[in-house]
Short mmCIF file of C-alpha atoms and ligand atoms in Angstrom, two decimals:
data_model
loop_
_atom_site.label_atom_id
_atom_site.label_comp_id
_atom_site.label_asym_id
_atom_site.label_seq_id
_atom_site.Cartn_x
_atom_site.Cartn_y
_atom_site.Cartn_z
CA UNK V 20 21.47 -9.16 3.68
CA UNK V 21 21.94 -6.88 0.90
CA UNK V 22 22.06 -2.68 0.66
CA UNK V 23 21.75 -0.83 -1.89
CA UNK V 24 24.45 1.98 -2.92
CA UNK V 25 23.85 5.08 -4.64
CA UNK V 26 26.07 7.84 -5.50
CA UNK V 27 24.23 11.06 -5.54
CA UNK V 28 23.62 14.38 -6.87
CA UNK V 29 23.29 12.95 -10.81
CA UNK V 30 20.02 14.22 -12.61
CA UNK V 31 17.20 11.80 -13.97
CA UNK V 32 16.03 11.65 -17.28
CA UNK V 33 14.33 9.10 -19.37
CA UNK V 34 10.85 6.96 -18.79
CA UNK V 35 9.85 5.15 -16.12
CA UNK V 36 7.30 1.96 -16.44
CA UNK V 37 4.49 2.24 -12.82
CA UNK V 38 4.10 -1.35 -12.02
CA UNK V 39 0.67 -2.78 -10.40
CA UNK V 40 -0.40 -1.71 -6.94
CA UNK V 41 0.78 -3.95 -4.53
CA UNK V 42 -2.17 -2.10 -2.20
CA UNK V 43 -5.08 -3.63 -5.01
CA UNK V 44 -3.15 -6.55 -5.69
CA UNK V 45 -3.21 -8.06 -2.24
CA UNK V 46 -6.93 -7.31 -1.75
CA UNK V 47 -7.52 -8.51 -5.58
CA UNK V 48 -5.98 -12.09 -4.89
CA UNK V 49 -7.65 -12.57 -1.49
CA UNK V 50 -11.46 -12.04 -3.01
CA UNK V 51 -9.87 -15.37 -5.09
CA UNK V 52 -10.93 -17.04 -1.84
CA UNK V 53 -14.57 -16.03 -2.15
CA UNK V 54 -15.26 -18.95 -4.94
CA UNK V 55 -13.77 -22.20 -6.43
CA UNK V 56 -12.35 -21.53 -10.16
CA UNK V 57 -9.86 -20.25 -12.43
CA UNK V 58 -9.11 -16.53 -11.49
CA UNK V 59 -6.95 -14.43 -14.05
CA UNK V 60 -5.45 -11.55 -12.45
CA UNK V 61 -3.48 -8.77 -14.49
CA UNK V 62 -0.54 -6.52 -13.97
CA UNK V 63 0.38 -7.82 -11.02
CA UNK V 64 3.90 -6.63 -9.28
CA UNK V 65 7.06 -8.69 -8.87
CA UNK V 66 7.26 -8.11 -4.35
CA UNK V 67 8.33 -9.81 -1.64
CA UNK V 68 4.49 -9.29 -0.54
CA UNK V 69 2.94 -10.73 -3.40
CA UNK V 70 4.90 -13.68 -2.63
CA UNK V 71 4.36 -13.78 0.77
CA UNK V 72 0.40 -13.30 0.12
CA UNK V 73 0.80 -16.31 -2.26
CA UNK V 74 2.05 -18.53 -0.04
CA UNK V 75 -0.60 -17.57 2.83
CA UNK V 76 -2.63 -19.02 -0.51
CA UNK V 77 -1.03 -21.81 -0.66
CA UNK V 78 -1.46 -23.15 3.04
CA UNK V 79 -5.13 -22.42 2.50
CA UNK V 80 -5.40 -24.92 -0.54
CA UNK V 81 -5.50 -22.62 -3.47
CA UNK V 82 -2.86 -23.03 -6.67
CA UNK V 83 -1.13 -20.46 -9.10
CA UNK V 84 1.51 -19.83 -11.50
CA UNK V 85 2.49 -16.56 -12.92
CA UNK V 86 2.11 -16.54 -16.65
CA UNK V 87 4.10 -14.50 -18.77
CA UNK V 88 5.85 -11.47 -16.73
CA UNK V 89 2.60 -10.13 -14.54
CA UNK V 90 0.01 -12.25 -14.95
CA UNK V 91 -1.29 -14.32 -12.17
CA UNK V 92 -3.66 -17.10 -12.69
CA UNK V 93 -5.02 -19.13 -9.28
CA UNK V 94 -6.91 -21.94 -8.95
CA UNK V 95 -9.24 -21.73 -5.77
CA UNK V 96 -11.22 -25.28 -6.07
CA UNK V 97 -9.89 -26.89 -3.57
CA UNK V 98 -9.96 -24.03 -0.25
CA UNK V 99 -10.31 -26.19 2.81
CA UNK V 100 -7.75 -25.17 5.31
CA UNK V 101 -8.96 -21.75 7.72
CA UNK V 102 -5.87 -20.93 8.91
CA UNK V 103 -3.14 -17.83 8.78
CA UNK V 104 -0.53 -18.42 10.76
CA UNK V 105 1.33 -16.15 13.00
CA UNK V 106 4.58 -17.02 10.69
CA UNK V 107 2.86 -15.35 7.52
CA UNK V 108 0.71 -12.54 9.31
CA UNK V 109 3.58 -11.29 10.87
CA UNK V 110 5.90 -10.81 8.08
CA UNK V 111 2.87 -8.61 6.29
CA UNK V 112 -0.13 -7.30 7.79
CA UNK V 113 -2.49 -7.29 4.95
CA UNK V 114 -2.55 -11.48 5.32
CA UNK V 115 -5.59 -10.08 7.63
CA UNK V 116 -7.64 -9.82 4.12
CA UNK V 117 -8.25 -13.41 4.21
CA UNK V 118 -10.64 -13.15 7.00
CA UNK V 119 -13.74 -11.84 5.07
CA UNK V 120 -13.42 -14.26 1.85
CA UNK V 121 -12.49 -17.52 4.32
CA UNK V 122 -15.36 -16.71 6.52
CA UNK V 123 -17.60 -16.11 3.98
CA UNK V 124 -16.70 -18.73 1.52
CA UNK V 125 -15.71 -22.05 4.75
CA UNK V 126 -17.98 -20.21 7.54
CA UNK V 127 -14.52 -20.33 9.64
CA UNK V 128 -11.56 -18.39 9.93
CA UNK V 129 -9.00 -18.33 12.08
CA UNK V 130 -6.29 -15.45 11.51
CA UNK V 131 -3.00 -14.66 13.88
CA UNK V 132 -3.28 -11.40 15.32
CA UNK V 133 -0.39 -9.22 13.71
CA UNK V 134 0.36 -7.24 17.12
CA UNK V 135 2.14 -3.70 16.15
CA UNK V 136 4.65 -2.86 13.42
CA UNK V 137 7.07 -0.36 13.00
CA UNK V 138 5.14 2.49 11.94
CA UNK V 139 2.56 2.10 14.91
CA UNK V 140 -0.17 -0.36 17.23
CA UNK V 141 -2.02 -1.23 14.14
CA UNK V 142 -5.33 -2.53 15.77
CA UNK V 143 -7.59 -4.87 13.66
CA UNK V 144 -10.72 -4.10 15.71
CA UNK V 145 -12.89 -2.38 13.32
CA UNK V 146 -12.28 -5.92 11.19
CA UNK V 147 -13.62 -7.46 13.75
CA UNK V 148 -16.29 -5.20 14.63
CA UNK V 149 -17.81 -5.64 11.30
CA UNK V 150 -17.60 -9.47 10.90
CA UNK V 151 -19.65 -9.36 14.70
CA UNK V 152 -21.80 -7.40 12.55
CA UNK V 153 -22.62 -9.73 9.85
CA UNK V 154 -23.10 -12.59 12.31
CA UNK V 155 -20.18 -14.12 13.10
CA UNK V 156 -18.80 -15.19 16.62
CA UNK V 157 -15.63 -14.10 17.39
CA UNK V 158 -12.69 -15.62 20.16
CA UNK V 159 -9.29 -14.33 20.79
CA UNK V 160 -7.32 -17.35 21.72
CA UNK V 161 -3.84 -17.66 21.98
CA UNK V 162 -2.90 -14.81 19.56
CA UNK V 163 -5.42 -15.80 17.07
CA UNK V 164 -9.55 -14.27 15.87
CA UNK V 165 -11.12 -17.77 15.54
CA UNK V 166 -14.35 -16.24 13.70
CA UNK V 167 -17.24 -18.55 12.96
CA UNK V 168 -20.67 -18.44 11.50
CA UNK V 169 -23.24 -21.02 11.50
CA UNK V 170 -25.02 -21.41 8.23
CA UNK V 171 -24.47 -17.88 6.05
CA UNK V 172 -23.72 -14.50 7.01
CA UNK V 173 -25.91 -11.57 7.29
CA UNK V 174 -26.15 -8.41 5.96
CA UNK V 175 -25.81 -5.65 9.00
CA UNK V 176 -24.75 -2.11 9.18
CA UNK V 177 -20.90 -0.82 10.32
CA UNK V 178 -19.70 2.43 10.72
CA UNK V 179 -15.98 2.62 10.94
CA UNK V 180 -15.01 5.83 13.51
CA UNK V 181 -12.08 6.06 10.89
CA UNK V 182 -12.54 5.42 7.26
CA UNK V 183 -9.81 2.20 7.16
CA UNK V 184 -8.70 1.04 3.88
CA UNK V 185 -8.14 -3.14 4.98
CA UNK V 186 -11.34 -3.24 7.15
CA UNK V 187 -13.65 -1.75 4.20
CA UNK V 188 -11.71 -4.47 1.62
CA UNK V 189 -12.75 -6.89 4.64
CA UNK V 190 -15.75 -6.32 4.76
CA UNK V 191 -16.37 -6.11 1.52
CA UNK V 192 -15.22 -9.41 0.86
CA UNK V 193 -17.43 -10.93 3.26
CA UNK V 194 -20.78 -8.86 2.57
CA UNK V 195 -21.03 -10.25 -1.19
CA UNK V 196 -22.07 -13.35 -0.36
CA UNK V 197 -23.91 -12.79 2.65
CA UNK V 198 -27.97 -13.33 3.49
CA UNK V 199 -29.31 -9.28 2.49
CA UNK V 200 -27.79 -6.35 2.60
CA UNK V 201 -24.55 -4.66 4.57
CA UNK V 202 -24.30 -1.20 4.67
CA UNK V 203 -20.77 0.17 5.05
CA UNK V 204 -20.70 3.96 6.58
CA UNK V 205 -17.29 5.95 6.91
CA UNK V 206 -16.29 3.76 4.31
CA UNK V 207 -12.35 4.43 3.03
CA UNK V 208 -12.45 5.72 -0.75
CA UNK V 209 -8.61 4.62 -1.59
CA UNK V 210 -8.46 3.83 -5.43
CA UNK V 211 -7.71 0.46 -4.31
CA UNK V 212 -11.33 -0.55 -2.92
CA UNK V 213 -12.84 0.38 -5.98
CA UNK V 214 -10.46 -1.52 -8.39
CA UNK V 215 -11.93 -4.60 -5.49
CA UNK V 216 -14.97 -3.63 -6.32
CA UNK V 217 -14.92 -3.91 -9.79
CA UNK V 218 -13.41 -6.77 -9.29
CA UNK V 219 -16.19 -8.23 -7.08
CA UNK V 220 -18.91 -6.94 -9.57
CA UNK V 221 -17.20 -8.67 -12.25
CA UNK V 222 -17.71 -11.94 -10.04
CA UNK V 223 -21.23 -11.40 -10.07
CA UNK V 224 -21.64 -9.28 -6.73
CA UNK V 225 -24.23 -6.18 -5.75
CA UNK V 226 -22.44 -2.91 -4.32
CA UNK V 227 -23.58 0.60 -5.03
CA UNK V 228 -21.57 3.73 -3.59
CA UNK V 229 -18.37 2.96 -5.54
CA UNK V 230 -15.51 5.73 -4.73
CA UNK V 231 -18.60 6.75 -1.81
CA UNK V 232 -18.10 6.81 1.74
CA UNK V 233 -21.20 4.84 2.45
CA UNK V 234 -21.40 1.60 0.40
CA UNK V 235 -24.64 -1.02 0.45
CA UNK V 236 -23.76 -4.11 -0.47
CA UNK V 237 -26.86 -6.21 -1.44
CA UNK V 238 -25.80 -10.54 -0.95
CA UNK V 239 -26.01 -12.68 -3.68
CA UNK V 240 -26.56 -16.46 -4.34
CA UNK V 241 -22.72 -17.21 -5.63
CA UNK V 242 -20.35 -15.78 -7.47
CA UNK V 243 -18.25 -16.48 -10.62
CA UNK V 244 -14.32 -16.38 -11.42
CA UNK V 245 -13.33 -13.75 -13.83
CA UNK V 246 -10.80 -11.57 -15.33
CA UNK V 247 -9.46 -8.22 -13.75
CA UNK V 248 -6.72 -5.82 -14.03
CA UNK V 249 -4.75 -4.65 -11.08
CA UNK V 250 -4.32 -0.51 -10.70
CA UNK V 251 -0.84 0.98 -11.66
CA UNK V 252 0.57 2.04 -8.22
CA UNK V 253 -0.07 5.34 -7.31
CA UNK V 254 2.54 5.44 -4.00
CA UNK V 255 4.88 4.39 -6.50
CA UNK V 256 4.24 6.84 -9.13
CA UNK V 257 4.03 9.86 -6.36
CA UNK V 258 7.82 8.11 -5.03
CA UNK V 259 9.32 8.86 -8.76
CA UNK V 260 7.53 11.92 -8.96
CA UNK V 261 9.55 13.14 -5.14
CA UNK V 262 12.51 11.03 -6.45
CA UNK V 263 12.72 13.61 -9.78
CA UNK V 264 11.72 16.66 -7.66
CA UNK V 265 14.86 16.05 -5.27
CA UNK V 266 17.61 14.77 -7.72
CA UNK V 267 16.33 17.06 -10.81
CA UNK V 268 15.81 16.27 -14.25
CA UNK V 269 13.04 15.27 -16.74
CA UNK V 270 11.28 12.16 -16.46
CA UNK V 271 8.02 11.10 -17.92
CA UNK V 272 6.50 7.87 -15.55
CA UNK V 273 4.16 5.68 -18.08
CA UNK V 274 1.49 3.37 -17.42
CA UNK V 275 0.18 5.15 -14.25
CA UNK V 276 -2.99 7.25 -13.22
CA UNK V 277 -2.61 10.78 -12.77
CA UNK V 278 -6.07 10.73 -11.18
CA UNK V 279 -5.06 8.85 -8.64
CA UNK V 280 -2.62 11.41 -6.90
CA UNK V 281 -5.24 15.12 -6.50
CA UNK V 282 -3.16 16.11 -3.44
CA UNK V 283 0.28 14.90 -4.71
CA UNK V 284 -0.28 16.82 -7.03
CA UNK V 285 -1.08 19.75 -6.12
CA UNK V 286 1.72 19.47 -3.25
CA UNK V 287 4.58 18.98 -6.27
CA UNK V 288 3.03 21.76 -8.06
CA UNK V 289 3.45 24.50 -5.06
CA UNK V 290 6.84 22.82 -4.80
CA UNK V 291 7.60 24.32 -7.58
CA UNK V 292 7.80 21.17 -9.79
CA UNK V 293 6.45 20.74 -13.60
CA UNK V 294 4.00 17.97 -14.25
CA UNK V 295 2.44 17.72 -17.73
CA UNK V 296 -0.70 14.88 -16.80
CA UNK V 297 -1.52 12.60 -19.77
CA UNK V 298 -4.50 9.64 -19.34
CA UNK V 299 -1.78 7.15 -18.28
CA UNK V 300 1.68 9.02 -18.09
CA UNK V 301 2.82 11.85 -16.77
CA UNK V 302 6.11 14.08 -17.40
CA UNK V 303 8.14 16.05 -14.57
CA UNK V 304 10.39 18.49 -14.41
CA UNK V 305 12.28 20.18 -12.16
CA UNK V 306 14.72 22.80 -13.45
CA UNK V 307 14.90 25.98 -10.82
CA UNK V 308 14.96 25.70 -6.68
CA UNK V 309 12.42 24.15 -4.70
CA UNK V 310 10.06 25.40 -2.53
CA UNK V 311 8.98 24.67 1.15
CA UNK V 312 5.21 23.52 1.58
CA UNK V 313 3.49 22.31 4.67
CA UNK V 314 1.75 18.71 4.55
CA UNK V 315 -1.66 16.63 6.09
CA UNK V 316 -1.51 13.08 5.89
CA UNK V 317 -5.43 12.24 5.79
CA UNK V 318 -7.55 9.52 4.44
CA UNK V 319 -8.12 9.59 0.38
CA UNK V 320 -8.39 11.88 -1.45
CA UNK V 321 -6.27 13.87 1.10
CA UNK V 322 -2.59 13.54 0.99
CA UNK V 323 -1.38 10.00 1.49
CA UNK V 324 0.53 9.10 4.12
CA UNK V 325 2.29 6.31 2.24
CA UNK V 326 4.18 9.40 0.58
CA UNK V 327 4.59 11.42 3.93
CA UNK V 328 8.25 10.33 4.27
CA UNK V 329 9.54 10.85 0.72
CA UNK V 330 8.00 14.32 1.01
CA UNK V 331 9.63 15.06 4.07
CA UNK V 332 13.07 14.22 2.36
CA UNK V 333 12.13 16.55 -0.73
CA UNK V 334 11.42 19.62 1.79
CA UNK V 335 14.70 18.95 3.62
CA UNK V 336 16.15 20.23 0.27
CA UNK V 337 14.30 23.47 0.48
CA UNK V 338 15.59 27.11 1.60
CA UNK V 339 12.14 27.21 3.81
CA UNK V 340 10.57 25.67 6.68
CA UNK V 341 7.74 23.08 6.52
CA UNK V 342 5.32 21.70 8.69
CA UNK V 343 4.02 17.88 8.32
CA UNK V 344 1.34 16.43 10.12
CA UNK V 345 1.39 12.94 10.74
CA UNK V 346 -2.23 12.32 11.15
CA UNK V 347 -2.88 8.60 10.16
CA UNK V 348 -0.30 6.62 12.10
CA UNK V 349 1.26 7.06 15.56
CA UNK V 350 4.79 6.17 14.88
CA UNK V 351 5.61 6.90 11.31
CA UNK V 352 8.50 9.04 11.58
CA UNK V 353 11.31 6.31 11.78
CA UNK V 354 13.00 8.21 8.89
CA UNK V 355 13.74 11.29 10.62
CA UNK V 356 16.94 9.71 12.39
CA UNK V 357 18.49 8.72 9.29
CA UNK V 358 17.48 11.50 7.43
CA UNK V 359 19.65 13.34 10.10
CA UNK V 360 22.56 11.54 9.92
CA UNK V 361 22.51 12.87 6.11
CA UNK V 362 22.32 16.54 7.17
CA UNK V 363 18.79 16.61 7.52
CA UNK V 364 17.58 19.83 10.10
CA UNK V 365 14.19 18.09 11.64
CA UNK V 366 12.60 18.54 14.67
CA UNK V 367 9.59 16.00 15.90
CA UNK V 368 6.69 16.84 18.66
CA UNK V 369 3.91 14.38 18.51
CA UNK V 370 2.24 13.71 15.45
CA UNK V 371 4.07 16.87 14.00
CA UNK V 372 7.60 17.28 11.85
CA UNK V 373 9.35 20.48 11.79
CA UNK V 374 11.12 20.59 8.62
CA UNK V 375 14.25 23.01 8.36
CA UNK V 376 15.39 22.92 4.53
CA UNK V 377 18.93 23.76 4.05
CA UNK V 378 18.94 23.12 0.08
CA UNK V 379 21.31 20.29 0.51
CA UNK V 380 21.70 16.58 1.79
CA UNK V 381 25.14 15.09 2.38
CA UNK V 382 25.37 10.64 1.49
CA UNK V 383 25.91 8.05 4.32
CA UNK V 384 25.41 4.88 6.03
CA UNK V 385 21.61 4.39 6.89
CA UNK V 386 19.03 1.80 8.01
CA UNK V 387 15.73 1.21 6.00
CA UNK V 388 13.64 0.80 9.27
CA UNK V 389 10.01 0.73 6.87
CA UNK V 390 8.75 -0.15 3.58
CA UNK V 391 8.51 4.10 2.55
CA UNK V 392 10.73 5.25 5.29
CA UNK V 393 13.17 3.37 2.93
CA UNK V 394 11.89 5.13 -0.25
CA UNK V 395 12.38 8.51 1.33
CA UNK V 396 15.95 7.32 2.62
CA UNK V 397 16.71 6.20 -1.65
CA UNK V 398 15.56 9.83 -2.57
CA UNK V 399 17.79 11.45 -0.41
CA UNK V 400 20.53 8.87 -1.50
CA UNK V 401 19.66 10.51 -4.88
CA UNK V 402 19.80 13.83 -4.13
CA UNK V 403 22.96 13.97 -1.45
CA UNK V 404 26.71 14.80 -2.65
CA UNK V 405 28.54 11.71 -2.12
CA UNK V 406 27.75 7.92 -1.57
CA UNK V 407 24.94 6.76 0.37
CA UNK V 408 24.34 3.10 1.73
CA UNK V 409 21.05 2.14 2.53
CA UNK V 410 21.35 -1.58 4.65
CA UNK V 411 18.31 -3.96 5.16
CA UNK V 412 16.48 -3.11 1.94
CA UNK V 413 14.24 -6.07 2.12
CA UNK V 414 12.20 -3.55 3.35
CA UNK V 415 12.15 -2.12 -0.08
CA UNK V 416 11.31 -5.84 -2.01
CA UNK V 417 8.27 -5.75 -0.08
CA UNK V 418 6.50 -2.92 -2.24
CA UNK V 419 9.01 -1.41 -5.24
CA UNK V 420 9.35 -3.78 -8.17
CA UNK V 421 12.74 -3.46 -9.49
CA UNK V 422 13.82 -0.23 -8.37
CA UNK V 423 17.21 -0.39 -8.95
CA UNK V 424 16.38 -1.21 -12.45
CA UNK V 425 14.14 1.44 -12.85
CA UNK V 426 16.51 3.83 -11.11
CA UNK V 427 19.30 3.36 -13.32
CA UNK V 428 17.44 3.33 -16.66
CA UNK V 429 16.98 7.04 -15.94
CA UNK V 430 20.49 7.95 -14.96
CA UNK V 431 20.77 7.28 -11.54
CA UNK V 432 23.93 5.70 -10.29
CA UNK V 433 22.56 2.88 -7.67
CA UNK V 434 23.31 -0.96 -7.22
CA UNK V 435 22.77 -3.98 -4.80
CA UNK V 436 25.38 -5.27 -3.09
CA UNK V 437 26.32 -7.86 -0.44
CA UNK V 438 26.52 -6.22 3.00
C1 UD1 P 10 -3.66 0.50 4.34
C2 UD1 P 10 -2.49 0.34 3.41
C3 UD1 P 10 -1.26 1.10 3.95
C4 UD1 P 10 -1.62 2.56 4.21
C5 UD1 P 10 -2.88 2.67 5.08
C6 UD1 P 10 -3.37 4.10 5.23
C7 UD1 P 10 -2.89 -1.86 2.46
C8 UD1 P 10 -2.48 -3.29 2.37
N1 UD1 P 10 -2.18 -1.08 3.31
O1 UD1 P 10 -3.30 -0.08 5.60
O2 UD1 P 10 -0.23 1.03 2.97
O3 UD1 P 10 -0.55 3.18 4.90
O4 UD1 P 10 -3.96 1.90 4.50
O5 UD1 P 10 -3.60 4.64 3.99
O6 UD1 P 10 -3.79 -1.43 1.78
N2 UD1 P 10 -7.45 1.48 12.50
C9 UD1 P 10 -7.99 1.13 13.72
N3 UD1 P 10 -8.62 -0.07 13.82
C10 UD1 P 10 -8.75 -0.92 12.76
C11 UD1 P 10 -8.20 -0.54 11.51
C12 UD1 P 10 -7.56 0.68 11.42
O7 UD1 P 10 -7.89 1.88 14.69
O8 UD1 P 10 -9.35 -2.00 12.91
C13 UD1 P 10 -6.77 2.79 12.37
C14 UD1 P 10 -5.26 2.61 12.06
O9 UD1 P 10 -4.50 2.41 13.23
C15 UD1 P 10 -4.95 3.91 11.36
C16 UD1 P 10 -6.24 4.20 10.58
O10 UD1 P 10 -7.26 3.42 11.20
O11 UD1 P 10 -4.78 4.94 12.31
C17 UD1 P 10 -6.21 3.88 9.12
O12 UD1 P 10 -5.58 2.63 8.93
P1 UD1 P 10 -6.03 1.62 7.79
O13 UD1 P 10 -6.65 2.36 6.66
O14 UD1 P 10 -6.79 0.51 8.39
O15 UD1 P 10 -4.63 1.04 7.31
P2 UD1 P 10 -4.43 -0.38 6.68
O16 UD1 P 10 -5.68 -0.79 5.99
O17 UD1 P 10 -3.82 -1.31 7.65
#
């Protein structure tokens, strides 16, 4: 297993290149399911859970190659297998998008269960909820939603009691090609459903209420292969943005969309950070002390909770105190341990952190426990006087292309190693 090393306290400067959203990726190559062809899909990131996503592909029939660096092109002809097994599903959640597209595309589907993960119980019911919806017959048997539909799918209404990002994408997937029209209400508004939407309407499908809360998707005949282009990563982007903010320095991130992060934003700002927004880049500074805020994790266009933990690192390095509410997940703050261990002053009562800044972070050994939890733990790494060793960063392969590489072309002093 490797970890990565850093030796703190150095400054950043330089560029830094977003890569593709592994959040729209996933989704994107899923909907490749929905009908047979040549699919071209564009800027898509180098992680372990593209690869893993790939090979749930695979065992389901489809083909692909990657052609030139981020460029994925899949061959969905010949689906015929219905199956994600519990080996796949529970090395990455999102292997749940398969559902909608197998159902609607074989009438069948038959998904492992992916029980709870680190950061909380995870339930897939709303999924299922929806697909019941539409028609199909569910069974829980041995660990597995066997879903089945004779003859098409029909169009229904869902409300979702919380506006979930996978279970809209679900149903989404398996609306297009269903018998009238689905009606989604509570709908998640993530960046990342409507780069699947545009993807879908590219394909030939019917959905009005883009970046809405209520969608209506209207069924059509078939669909078509085509072209798309995967969304720069905006939990990326807003991790460079913290990672800048907590080590200092002057860094301009390229190829991203400032749009994409209102709340981020406006957090980094009251932090006392400089951002300078282009269309596609933007530049931040940090040059004087930072300042304490207090944080809401909420659905889009709220503050993401994907960023909650490298936040929570940034206001450790404060002179103030700062409240953040965990309001998404149950069990997402598996960072505050190690952030301790570095000198971190944080207390934790339910879904709330109590942040004690104390301007400073000292490096040592800790665990990457989740995929951010990690990011938060490389910020600090960044940021603490002395070394820091972060062990089991396959956590971090699973969503940060190359961020060693990235690091260290701005300055920072970080490598891989062998533990
Ligand atoms: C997606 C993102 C993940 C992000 C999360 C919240 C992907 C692949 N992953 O995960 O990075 O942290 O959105 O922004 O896009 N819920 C239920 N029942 C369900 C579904 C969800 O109770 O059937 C609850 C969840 O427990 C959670 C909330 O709804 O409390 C929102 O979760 P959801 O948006 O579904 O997260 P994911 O789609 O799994």
């Amino acid at each position: 297993m490797d970890k990565i090393v850093i030796e703190g306290g150095r400054p950043l400067e330089g560029e830094i290149r977003i890569s593709g959203a592994k959040n729209s990726a996933l989704p994107i190559i899923a909907a490749t399911l929905l009908c047979p062809g040549t699919h071209i899909i564009h800027n898509v990131p180098e992680l372990r859970d593209i690869r893993t996503m790939l090979k749930l592909m695979e065992t389901l029939g489809v083909s692909w190659e990657r052609r030139e660096a981020n460029t994925l092109v899949i061959n969905s002809d010949a689906v015929t297998e219905f199956e994600a097994s519990y080996d796949l599903v529970k090395t990455m959640r999102a292997s749940v998008l398969v559902l909608g597209p197998l159902l609607s595309r074989l009438g069948r589907a038959r998904v492992s269960l992916p029980g709870g993960c680190a950061i909380g119980a995870r339930p897939i019911d709303f999924h299922m909820q929806g697909f019941q919806k539409l028609g199909a017959q569910l069974e829980l048997e041995q660990g597995y939603v066997d879903a089945r539909v004779s003859g098409k799918l029909r169009g229904g209404t869902i409300y979702f009691d919380i506006p979930s990002v996978t279970a809209t994408e679900n149903i989404l997937m398996a609306a297009v090609l269903a018998e009238g029209a689905t009606i989604i209400k509570n709908a998640a508004r993530e960046p990342e459903i409507a780069n699947l939407i545009d993807m879908l309407t590219r394909m030939g499908a019917k959905i009005e209420g883009r970046n809405r809360d209520k969608l209506t998707i209207h069924g059509v005949k078939s669909l078509e292969p085509c072209e798309t282009v995967v969304i720069p990563d905006r939990i990326e982007t807003g991790t460079y943005l913290v990672a800048v903010g907590a080590a200092g320095g002057d860094v301009t991130l390229t190829n991203c969309r400032p749009a994409h992060l209102p709340s981020m934003f406006e957090k980094l700002r009251n932090c006392g950070l400089f951002l300078e927004e282009g269309k596609d880049s933007i530049r931040v500074i940090r040059s004087g002390p930072l300042k304490n805020v207090d944080v809401k994790t909420m659905p889009y266009p709220g503050f993401p909770t994907d960023l909650q933990a490298q936040l929570m690192t940034l206001m450790t390095l404060t002179d103030g105190l700062s409240v953040i509410h965990e309001n998404i997940f149950e069990n997402r703050f598996m960072h505050v341990a190690e952030l301790k261990r570095m000198g971190a002053d944080i207390m934790v009562d339910g879904g709330r952190a109590i942040v004690k800044g104390h301007g400073k972070l000292n490096g040592a050994p800790v665990m990457a426990t989740d995929l951010r939890a990690s990011a938060s733990l490389v910020i600090a790494g960044l940021a603490a006087m002395g070394t820091t060793e972060i062990s089991r960063v396959y956590h971090l392969d699973r969503g940060y292309d190359d961020l060693v590489g990235k690091l260290s072309g701005v300055g920072a002093k970080i490598r891989r190693e062998k533990e």
